[in-house]
Amino acid sequence: LIFQVTEAQIHESSVCPDCQKKKAELAKITFLRRKKMLMESALIQEKLEEQIYSR
């Protein structure tokens, strides 16, 4: 039993190319989502300021 455990391959996501690729994709999606949110919030802020100053 112990022999089988030591022989079993342990998956290390830090060195697995597929895991690295997936991690990079998720990081990019997260980055773009945050960027979009920041831009939308800036646009809303700008529109609010236009409304305030145009009165």
Short mmCIF file of N, CA and C in Angstrom, two decimals:
data_model
loop_
_atom_site.label_atom_id
_atom_site.label_comp_id
_atom_site.label_asym_id
_atom_site.label_seq_id
_atom_site.Cartn_x
_atom_site.Cartn_y
_atom_site.Cartn_z
N LEU A 1 0.84 -1.21 0.00
CA LEU A 1 0.00 0.00 0.00
C LEU A 1 0.87 1.26 0.00
N ILE A 2 1.86 1.32 0.86
CA ILE A 2 2.74 2.49 0.92
C ILE A 2 3.51 2.63 -0.40
N PHE A 3 3.90 1.52 -0.98
CA PHE A 3 4.61 1.54 -2.27
C PHE A 3 3.74 2.18 -3.35
N GLN A 4 2.46 1.84 -3.36
CA GLN A 4 1.53 2.41 -4.35
C GLN A 4 1.39 3.92 -4.17
N VAL A 5 1.32 4.36 -2.96
CA VAL A 5 1.16 5.79 -2.66
C VAL A 5 2.37 6.57 -3.15
N THR A 6 3.57 6.05 -2.89
CA THR A 6 4.77 6.77 -3.32
C THR A 6 4.93 6.75 -4.83
N GLU A 7 4.39 5.73 -5.48
CA GLU A 7 4.50 5.61 -6.92
C GLU A 7 3.46 6.47 -7.64
N ALA A 8 2.37 6.77 -6.96
CA ALA A 8 1.30 7.57 -7.57
C ALA A 8 1.83 8.95 -7.90
N GLN A 9 1.45 9.42 -9.09
CA GLN A 9 1.94 10.74 -9.52
C GLN A 9 1.10 11.83 -8.86
N ILE A 10 1.77 12.76 -8.22
CA ILE A 10 1.07 13.87 -7.56
C ILE A 10 0.97 15.01 -8.56
N HIS A 11 -0.24 15.49 -8.74
CA HIS A 11 -0.47 16.58 -9.69
C HIS A 11 -0.09 17.91 -9.06
N GLU A 12 0.85 18.59 -9.68
CA GLU A 12 1.25 19.91 -9.19
C GLU A 12 0.81 20.95 -10.21
N SER A 13 -0.20 21.72 -9.83
CA SER A 13 -0.76 22.72 -10.76
C SER A 13 0.24 23.81 -11.11
N SER A 14 1.22 24.03 -10.23
CA SER A 14 2.21 25.09 -10.49
C SER A 14 3.16 24.75 -11.64
N VAL A 15 3.28 23.47 -11.96
CA VAL A 15 4.16 23.08 -13.07
C VAL A 15 3.40 22.44 -14.23
N CYS A 16 2.10 22.28 -14.08
CA CYS A 16 1.27 21.68 -15.13
C CYS A 16 0.93 22.73 -16.19
N PRO A 17 1.32 22.51 -17.45
CA PRO A 17 1.06 23.50 -18.51
C PRO A 17 -0.43 23.79 -18.71
N ASP A 18 -1.27 22.75 -18.62
CA ASP A 18 -2.71 22.94 -18.79
C ASP A 18 -3.29 23.80 -17.67
N CYS A 19 -2.85 23.53 -16.45
CA CYS A 19 -3.32 24.32 -15.30
C CYS A 19 -2.84 25.76 -15.41
N GLN A 20 -1.60 25.94 -15.84
CA GLN A 20 -1.04 27.29 -16.01
C GLN A 20 -1.83 28.07 -17.06
N LYS A 21 -2.16 27.39 -18.16
CA LYS A 21 -2.92 28.03 -19.24
C LYS A 21 -4.30 28.46 -18.74
N LYS A 22 -4.96 27.56 -18.01
CA LYS A 22 -6.29 27.85 -17.48
C LYS A 22 -6.22 29.00 -16.47
N LYS A 23 -5.20 28.98 -15.63
CA LYS A 23 -5.01 30.03 -14.63
C LYS A 23 -4.83 31.39 -15.31
N ALA A 24 -4.05 31.40 -16.40
CA ALA A 24 -3.82 32.63 -17.15
C ALA A 24 -5.11 33.14 -17.78
N GLU A 25 -5.91 32.21 -18.33
CA GLU A 25 -7.20 32.59 -18.93
C GLU A 25 -8.11 33.22 -17.88
N LEU A 26 -8.19 32.58 -16.72
CA LEU A 26 -9.05 33.10 -15.64
C LEU A 26 -8.56 34.45 -15.14
N ALA A 27 -7.25 34.62 -15.06
CA ALA A 27 -6.69 35.91 -14.63
C ALA A 27 -7.04 37.00 -15.63
N LYS A 28 -6.97 36.67 -16.92
CA LYS A 28 -7.30 37.64 -17.97
C LYS A 28 -8.77 38.03 -17.90
N ILE A 29 -9.64 37.04 -17.71
CA ILE A 29 -11.08 37.30 -17.60
C ILE A 29 -11.36 38.20 -16.40
N THR A 30 -10.74 37.88 -15.27
CA THR A 30 -10.91 38.68 -14.05
C THR A 30 -10.43 40.11 -14.27
N PHE A 31 -9.26 40.25 -14.91
CA PHE A 31 -8.71 41.57 -15.19
C PHE A 31 -9.65 42.38 -16.07
N LEU A 32 -10.14 41.76 -17.15
CA LEU A 32 -11.03 42.46 -18.08
C LEU A 32 -12.35 42.84 -17.42
N ARG A 33 -12.86 41.94 -16.56
CA ARG A 33 -14.11 42.22 -15.85
C ARG A 33 -13.95 43.43 -14.93
N ARG A 34 -12.81 43.48 -14.20
CA ARG A 34 -12.54 44.62 -13.31
C ARG A 34 -12.38 45.91 -14.11
N LYS A 35 -11.63 45.82 -15.21
CA LYS A 35 -11.38 46.99 -16.06
C LYS A 35 -12.71 47.53 -16.59
N LYS A 36 -13.59 46.62 -17.04
CA LYS A 36 -14.89 47.02 -17.57
C LYS A 36 -15.71 47.72 -16.48
N MET A 37 -15.69 47.14 -15.27
CA MET A 37 -16.43 47.72 -14.15
C MET A 37 -15.93 49.12 -13.82
N LEU A 38 -14.60 49.29 -13.80
CA LEU A 38 -14.02 50.60 -13.52
C LEU A 38 -14.40 51.62 -14.59
N MET A 39 -14.36 51.20 -15.85
CA MET A 39 -14.70 52.11 -16.95
C MET A 39 -16.18 52.49 -16.90
N GLU A 40 -17.05 51.51 -16.61
CA GLU A 40 -18.48 51.80 -16.51
C GLU A 40 -18.75 52.75 -15.36
N SER A 41 -18.08 52.53 -14.24
CA SER A 41 -18.29 53.39 -13.08
C SER A 41 -17.79 54.81 -13.37
N ALA A 42 -16.68 54.94 -14.10
CA ALA A 42 -16.17 56.26 -14.48
C ALA A 42 -17.14 56.96 -15.43
N LEU A 43 -17.72 56.19 -16.34
CA LEU A 43 -18.68 56.74 -17.29
C LEU A 43 -19.94 57.23 -16.57
N ILE A 44 -20.42 56.43 -15.62
CA ILE A 44 -21.60 56.82 -14.83
C ILE A 44 -21.29 58.10 -14.04
N GLN A 45 -20.10 58.15 -13.44
CA GLN A 45 -19.68 59.33 -12.67
C GLN A 45 -19.67 60.57 -13.57
N GLU A 46 -19.12 60.39 -14.78
CA GLU A 46 -19.04 61.49 -15.74
C GLU A 46 -20.44 61.99 -16.11
N LYS A 47 -21.35 61.05 -16.35
CA LYS A 47 -22.72 61.42 -16.70
C LYS A 47 -23.41 62.15 -15.55
N LEU A 48 -23.16 61.68 -14.33
CA LEU A 48 -23.75 62.34 -13.15
C LEU A 48 -23.23 63.77 -13.03
N GLU A 49 -21.93 63.94 -13.24
CA GLU A 49 -21.35 65.28 -13.15
C GLU A 49 -21.89 66.19 -14.24
N GLU A 50 -22.10 65.64 -15.44
CA GLU A 50 -22.69 66.43 -16.53
C GLU A 50 -24.08 66.91 -16.15
N GLN A 51 -24.86 66.01 -15.53
CA GLN A 51 -26.22 66.35 -15.10
C GLN A 51 -26.19 67.47 -14.06
N ILE A 52 -25.27 67.36 -13.12
CA ILE A 52 -25.17 68.36 -12.04
C ILE A 52 -24.79 69.73 -12.62
N TYR A 53 -23.79 69.74 -13.50
CA TYR A 53 -23.29 71.01 -14.04
C TYR A 53 -24.19 71.63 -15.10
N SER A 54 -25.04 70.81 -15.73
CA SER A 54 -25.89 71.35 -16.80
C SER A 54 -27.16 72.01 -16.25
N ARG A 55 -27.41 71.88 -14.96
CA ARG A 55 -28.61 72.48 -14.36
C ARG A 55 -28.44 73.95 -14.15
#
